[in-house]
Short mmCIF file of C-alpha atoms in Angstrom, two decimals:
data_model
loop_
_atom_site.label_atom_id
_atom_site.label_comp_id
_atom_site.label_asym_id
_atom_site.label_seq_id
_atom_site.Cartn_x
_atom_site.Cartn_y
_atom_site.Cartn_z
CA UNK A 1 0.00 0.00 0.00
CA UNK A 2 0.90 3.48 -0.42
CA UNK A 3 1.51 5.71 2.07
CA UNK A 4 -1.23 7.63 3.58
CA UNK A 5 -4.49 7.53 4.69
CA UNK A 6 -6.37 3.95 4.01
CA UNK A 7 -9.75 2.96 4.65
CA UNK A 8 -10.68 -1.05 4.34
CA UNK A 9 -14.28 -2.49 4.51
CA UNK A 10 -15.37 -6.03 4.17
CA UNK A 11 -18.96 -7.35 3.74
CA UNK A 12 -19.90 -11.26 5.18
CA UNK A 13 -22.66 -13.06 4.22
CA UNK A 14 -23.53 -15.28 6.46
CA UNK A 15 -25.41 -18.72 5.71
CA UNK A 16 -29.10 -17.30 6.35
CA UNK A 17 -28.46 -14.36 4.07
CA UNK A 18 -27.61 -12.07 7.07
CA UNK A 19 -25.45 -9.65 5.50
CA UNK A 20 -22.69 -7.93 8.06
CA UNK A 21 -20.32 -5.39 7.39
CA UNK A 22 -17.19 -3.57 8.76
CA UNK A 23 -14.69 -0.59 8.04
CA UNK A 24 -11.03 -0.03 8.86
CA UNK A 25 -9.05 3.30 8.28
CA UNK A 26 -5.88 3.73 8.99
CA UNK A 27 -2.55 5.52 7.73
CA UNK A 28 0.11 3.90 6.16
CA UNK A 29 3.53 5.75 7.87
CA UNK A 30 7.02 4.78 6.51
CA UNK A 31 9.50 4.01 9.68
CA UNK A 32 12.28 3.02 7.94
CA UNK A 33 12.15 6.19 4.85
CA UNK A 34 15.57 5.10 3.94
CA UNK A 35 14.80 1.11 3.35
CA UNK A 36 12.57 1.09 -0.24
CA UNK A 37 11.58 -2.19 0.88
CA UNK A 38 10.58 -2.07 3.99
CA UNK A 39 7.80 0.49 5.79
CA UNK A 40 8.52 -0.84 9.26
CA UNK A 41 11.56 -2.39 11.16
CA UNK A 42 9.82 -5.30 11.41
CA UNK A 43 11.85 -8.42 13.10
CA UNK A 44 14.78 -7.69 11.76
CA UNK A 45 14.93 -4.11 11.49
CA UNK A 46 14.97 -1.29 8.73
CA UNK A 47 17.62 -2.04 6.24
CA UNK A 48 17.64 -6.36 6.54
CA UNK A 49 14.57 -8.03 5.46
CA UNK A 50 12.49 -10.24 7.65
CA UNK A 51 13.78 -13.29 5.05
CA UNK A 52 13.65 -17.40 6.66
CA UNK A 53 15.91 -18.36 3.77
CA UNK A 54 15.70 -22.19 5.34
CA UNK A 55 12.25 -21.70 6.50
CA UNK A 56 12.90 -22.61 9.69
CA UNK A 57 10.55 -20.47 11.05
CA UNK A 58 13.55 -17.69 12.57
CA UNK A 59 14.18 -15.20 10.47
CA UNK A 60 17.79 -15.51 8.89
CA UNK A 61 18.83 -12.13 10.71
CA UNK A 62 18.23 -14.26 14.25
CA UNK A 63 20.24 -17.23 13.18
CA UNK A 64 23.77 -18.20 12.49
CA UNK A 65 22.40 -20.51 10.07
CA UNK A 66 20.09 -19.00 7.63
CA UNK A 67 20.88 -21.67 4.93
CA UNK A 68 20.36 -25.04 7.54
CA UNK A 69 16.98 -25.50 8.59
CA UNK A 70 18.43 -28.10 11.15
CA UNK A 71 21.01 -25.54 13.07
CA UNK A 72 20.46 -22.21 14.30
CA UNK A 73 24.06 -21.47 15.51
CA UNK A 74 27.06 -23.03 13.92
CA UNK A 75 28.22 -25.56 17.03
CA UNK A 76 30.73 -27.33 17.11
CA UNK A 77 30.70 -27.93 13.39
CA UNK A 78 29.70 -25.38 11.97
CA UNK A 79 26.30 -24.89 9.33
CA UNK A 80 25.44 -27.22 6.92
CA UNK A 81 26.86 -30.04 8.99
CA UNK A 82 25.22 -31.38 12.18
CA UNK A 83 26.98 -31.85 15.57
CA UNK A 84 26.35 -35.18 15.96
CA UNK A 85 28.65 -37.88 18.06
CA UNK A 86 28.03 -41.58 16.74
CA UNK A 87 30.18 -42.91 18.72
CA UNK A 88 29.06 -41.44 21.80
CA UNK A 89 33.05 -40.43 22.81
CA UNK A 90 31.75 -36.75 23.55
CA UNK A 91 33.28 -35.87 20.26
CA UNK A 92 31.82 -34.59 17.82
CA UNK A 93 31.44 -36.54 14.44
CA UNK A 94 32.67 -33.77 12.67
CA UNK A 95 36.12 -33.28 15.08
CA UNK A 96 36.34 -37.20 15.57
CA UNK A 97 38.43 -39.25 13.03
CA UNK A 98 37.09 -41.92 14.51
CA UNK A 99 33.74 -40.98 14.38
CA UNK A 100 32.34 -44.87 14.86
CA UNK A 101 34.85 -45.65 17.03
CA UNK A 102 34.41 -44.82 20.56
CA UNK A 103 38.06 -45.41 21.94
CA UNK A 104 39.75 -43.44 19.34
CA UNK A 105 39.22 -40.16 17.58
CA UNK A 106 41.84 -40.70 15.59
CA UNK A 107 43.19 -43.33 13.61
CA UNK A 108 46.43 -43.31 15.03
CA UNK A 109 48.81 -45.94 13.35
CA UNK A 110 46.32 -48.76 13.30
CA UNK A 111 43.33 -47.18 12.32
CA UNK A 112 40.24 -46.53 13.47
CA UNK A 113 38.82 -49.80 15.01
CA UNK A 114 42.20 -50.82 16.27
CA UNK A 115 44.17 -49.62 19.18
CA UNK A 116 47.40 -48.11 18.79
CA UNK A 117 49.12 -50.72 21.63
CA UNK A 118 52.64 -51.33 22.14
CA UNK A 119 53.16 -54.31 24.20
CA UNK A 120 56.58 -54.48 23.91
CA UNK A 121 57.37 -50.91 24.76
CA UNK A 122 59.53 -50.59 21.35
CA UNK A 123 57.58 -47.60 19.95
CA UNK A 124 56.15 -49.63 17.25
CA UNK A 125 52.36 -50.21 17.54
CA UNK A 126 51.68 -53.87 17.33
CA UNK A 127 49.70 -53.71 14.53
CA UNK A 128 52.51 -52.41 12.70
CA UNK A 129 55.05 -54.30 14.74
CA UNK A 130 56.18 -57.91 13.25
CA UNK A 131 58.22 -58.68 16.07
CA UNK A 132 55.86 -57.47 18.89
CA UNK A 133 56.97 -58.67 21.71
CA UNK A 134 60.69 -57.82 21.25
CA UNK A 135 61.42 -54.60 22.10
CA UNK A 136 64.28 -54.57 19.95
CA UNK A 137 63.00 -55.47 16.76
CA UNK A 138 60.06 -54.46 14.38
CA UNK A 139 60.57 -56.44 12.30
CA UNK A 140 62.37 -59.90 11.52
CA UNK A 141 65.18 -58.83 9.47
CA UNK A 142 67.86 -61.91 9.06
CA UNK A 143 68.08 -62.91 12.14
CA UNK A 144 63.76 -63.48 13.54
CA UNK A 145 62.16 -61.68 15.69
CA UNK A 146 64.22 -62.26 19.57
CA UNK A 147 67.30 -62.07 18.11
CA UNK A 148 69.42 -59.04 17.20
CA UNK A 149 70.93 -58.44 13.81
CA UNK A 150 74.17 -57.89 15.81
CA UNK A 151 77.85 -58.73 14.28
CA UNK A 152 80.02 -58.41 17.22
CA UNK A 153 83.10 -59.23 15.90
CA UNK A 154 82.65 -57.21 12.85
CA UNK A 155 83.30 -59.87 10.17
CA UNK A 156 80.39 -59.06 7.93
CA UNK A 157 78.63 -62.21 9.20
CA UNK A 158 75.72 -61.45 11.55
CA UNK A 159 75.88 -63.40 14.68
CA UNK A 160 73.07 -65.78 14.50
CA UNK A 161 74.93 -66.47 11.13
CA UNK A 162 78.41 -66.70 12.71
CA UNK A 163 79.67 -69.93 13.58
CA UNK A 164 82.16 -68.10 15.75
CA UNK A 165 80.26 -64.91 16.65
CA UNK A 166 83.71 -63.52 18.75
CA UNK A 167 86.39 -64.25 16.44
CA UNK A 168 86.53 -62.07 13.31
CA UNK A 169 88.73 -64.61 11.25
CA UNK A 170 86.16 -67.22 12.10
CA UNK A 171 82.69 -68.39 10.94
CA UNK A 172 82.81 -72.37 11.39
CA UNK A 173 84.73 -73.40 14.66
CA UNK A 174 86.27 -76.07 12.45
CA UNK A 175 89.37 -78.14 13.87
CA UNK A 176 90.55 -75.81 16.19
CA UNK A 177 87.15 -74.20 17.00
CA UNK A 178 86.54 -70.26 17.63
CA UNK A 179 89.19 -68.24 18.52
CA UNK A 180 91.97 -70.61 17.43
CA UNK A 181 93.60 -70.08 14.36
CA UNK A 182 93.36 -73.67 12.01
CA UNK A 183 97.08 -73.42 11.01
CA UNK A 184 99.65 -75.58 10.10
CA UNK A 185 103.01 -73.10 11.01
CA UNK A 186 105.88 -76.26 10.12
CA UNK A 187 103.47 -77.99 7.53
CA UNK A 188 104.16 -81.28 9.08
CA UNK A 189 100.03 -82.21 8.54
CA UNK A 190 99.49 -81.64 11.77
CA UNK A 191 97.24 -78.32 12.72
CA UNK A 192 99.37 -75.98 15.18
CA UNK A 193 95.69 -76.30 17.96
CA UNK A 194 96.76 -80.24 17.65
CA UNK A 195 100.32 -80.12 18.62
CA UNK A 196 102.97 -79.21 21.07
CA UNK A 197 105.79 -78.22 17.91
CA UNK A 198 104.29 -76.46 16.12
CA UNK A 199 107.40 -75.03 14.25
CA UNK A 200 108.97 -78.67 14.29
CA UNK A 201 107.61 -80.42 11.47
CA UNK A 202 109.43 -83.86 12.77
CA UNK A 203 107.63 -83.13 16.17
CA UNK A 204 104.07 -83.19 17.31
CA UNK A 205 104.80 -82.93 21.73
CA UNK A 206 108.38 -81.69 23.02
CA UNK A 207 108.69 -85.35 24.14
CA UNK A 208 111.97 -85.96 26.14
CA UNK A 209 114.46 -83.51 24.01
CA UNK A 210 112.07 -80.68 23.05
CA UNK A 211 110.75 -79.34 20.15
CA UNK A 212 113.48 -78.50 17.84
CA UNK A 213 115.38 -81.63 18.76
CA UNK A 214 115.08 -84.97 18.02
CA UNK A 215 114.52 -87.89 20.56
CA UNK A 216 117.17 -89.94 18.96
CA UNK A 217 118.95 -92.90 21.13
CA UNK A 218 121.82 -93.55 19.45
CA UNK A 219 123.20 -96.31 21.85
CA UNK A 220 119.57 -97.68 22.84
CA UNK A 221 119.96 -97.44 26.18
CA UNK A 222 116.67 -96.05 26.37
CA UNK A 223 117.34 -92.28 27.31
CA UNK A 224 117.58 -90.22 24.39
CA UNK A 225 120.69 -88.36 23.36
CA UNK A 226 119.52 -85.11 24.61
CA UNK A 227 119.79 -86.33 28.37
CA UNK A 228 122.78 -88.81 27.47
CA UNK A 229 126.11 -87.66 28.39
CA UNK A 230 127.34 -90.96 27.07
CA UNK A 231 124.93 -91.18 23.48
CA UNK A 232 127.65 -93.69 21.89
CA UNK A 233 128.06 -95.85 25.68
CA UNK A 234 124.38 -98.04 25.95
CA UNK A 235 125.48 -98.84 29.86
CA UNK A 236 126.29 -95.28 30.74
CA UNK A 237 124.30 -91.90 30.32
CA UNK A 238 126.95 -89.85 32.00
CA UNK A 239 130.23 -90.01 32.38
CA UNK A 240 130.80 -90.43 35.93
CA UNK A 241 133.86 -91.20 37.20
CA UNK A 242 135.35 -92.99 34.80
CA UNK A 243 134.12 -91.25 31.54
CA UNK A 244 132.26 -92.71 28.95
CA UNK A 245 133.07 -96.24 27.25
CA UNK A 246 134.53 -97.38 30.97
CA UNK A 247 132.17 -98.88 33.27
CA UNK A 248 132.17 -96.92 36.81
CA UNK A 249 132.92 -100.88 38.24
CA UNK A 250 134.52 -100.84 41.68
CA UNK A 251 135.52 -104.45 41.99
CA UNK A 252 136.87 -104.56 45.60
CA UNK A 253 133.78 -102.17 46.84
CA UNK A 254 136.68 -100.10 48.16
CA UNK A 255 134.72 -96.77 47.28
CA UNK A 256 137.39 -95.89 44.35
CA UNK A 257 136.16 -97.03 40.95
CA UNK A 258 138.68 -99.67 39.04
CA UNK A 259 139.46 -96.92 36.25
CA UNK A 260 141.44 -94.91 39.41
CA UNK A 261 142.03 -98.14 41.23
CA UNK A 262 145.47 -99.65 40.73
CA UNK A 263 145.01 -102.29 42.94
CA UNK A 264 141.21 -103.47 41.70
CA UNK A 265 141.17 -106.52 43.78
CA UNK A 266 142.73 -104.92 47.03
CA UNK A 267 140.03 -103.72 48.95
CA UNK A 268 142.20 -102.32 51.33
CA UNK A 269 144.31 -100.15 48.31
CA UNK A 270 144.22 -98.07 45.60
CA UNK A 271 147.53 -97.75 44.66
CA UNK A 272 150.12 -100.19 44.97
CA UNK A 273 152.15 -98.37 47.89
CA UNK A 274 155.74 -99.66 48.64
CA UNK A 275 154.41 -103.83 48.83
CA UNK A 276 152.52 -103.65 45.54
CA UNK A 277 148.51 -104.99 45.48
CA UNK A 278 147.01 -107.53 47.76
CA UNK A 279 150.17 -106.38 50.62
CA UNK A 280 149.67 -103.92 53.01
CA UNK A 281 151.87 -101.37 53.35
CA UNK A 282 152.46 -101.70 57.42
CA UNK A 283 155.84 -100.34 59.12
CA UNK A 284 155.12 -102.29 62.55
CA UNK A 285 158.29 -101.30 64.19
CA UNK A 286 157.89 -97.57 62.69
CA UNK A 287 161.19 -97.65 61.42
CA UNK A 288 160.08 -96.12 57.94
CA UNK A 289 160.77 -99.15 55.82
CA UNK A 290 157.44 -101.53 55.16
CA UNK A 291 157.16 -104.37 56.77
CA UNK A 292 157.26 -105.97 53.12
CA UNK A 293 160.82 -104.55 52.69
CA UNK A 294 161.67 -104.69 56.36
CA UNK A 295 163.47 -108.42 58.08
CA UNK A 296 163.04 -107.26 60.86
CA UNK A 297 159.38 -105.93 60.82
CA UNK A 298 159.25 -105.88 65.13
CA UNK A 299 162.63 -104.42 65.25
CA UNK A 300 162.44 -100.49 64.81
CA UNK A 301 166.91 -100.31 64.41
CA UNK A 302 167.05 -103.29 62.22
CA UNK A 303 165.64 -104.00 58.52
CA UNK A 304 167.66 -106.82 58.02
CA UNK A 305 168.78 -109.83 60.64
CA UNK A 306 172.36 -108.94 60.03
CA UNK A 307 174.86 -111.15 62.34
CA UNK A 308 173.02 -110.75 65.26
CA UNK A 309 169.65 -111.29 64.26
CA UNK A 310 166.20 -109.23 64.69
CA UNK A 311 165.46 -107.59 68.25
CA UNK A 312 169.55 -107.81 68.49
CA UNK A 313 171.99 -105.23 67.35
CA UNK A 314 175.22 -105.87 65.55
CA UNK A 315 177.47 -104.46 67.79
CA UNK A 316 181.63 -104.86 67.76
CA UNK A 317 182.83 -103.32 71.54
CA UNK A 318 185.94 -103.88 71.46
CA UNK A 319 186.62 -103.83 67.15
CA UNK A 320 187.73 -107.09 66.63
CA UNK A 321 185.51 -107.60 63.81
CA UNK A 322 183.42 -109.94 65.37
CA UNK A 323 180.09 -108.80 66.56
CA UNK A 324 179.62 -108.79 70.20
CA UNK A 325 176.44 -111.46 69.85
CA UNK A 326 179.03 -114.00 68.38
CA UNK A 327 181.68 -112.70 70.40
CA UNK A 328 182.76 -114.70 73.46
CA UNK A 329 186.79 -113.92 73.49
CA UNK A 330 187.69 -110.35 73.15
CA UNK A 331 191.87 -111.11 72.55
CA UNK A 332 192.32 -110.62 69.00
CA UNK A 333 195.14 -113.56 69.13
CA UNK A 334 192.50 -116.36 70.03
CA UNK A 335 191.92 -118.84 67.18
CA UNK A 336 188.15 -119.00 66.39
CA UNK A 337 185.09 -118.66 68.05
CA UNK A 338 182.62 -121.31 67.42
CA UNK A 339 179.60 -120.03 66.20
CA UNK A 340 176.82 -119.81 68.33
CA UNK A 341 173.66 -119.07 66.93
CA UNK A 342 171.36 -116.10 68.41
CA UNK A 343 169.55 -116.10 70.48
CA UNK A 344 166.46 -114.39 71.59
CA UNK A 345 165.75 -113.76 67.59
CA UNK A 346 162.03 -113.14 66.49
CA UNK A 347 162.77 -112.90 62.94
CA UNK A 348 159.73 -113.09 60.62
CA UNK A 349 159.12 -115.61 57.98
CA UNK A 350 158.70 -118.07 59.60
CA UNK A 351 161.42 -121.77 59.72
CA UNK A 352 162.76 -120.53 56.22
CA UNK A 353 163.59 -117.17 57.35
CA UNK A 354 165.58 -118.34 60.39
CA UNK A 355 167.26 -120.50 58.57
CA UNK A 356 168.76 -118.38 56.30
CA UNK A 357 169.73 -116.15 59.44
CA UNK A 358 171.91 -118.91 60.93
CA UNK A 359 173.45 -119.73 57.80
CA UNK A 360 174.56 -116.37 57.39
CA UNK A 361 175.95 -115.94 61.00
CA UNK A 362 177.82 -119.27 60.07
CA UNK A 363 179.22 -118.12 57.35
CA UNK A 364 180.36 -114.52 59.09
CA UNK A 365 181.89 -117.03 62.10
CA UNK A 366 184.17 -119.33 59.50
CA UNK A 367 185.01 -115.71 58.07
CA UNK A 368 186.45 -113.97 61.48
CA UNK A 369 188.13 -117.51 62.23
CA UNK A 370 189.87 -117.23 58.94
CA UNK A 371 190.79 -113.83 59.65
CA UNK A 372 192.36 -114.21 63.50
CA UNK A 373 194.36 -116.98 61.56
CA UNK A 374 196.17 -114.40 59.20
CA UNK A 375 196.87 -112.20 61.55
CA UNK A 376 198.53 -114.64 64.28
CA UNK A 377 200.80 -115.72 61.31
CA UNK A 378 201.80 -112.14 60.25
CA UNK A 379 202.40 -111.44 64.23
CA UNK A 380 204.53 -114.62 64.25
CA UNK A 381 206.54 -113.41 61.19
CA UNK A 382 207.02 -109.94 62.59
CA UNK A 383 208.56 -111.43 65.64
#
């Protein structure tokens, strides 16, 4: 309507015919003069129209969400998209990654419907974990899941490969097992682990010379030449007193071995002395000739009977040439003296020895009767 003044009437008929009528005036007055299309401020007021664009029954200048006839403010997710929460996590659908899964609202590494657990503790979630339960380990790699791609001694051969997992020559323990080079160092056949010599290739064990020298027994005597003084004498293996070749014998048991014994068979000597072997060399009157070489072995001024005899010296008192034992006239003028044995003689040698002795003083007897003879005939001459 126009501005102004207005006047409406309306006429009802009524089902009998009754006629009744009625008549408004009023004036039309523009509040808002500067909004062409609107005479009033209506809801909204001058200048935005009274428009439900969503006809939601609130005018689109009341609601947030003028194009949603399901929102009125924006919420959590804003117009055009409800706030709903599926899950029921008190997230909405629209915030929640997870939106049907109540224990996640997001997927996480596993994904919605699947907990992100680590049961090992490794940082890998066990869904994407192929060794869960080894917190080293995600996956198998060479070695399996529980045991460590490790190479410990560096060899390029990962321990659960390594037949020797400590010895970086080594993968197999073979002959001389880990940590032992397999080495032959004298080439004898023998591996160096298997043998005492190793740089003797004629020797496997030091045996009794040592490696380096052989246990050679020249003379078979059963000790080998290393430890035999006397390699070329089978009965000796050192050269004790005698030396080598001579047998350290001591015949008589006399303590002095026959090779410095010169009387073998003497136990009593070692040397023949003044008597020779088998006699010993005794000087029982201490006279300082042996009793072997002594007459008169009890008679320490005598070594020989003489005229007299042993135990009796040969004495001439008054120098007739006659010894005082035979003796029995002192005047040089008297014929001869018989010979009278000695006595008191203990010569030794026995009958033989005796003997002899009187013989001898016999002989000296006929010999001084001879001689007083002579010299009564030259006294008779001179007269």
């Amino acid at each position: 309507l126009a501005l102004g003044a207005h006047s409406i009437s309306a006429e009802v008929v009524d089902l009998d015919g009754n006629t009744d009528s009625a008549s408004v005036s009023f004036t039309l007055v523009d509040n808002c003069p500067s909004d062409a299309t609107k005479g009033s401020p209506g809801v909204c007021g001058c200048g935005t129209a009274d428009a439900d664009s969503d006809d939601d029954g609130l005018e689109d200048c009341l609601e947030a969400c003028d194009d949603d006839p399901l929102k009125l403010e924006e919420g959590a997710c804003g117009c055009g998209v409800p706030d709903t929460d599926s899950d029921g996590d008190d997230l909405e659908d629209c915030l929640d990654g997870c939106p049907d899964d109540g224990a996640k609202a997001a997927p996480g590494d596993c994904g919605c419907g699947a907990l992100d657990i680590d049961d090992d503790g490794d940082g890998v979630a066990a869904c994407l974990d192929e060794c869960e339960g080894d917190a080293d380990k995600s996956e198998p790699g060479v070695c399996g899941c529980g045991e460590p791609d490790d190479d410990l001694d560096g060899d390029l051969t990962l321990d659960c490969e390594d037949g020797c997992p400590a010895d970086e020559d080594k993968t197999e323990a073979g002959r001389c097992g880990c940590g032992v080079a397999d080495d032959d160092s004298d080439d004898d056949g023998v591996l160096d682990c298997h043998e005492e010599c190793d740089s003797d290739d004629d020797k496997t064990a030091p045996g009794a010379c040592g490696c380096g020298t052989p246990d050679t027994d020249a003379d078979r005597d059963g000790t080998a030449a290393c430890l035999d003084a006397c390699d070329s004498d089978s009965a000796k293996i050192a050269p004790g007193v005698c030396g080598c070749g001579v047998a350290d014998n001591d015949s008589d048991a006399d303590g002095s071995a026959d090779c410095d014994d010169e009387c073998p068979a003497d136990a009593r000597k070692s040397a023949p002395g003044e008597c020779g072997c088998g006699l010993a060399d005794h000087d029982s009157d201490d006279d300082g000739t042996a009793d072997c070489h002594d007459a008169c072995p009890s008679d320490g001024a005598k070594t020989a009977a003489g005229t007299c005899g042993c135990g009796r010296a040969d004495d001439d008192a008054n120098a007739n040439g006659v010894m005082d034992c035979v003796d029995e006239d002192t005047d040089p003028d008297a014929g001869p003296d018989p010979v009278v044995p000695p006595t008191g003689c203990s010569c030794a040698g026995g009958d033989a020895a005796v003997g002899d002795g009187l013989l001898a003083v016999g002989a000296v007897g006929l010999a001084l009767g001879a001689r007083r003879r002579r010299r009564a005939r030259d006294a008779a001459a001179h007269a």
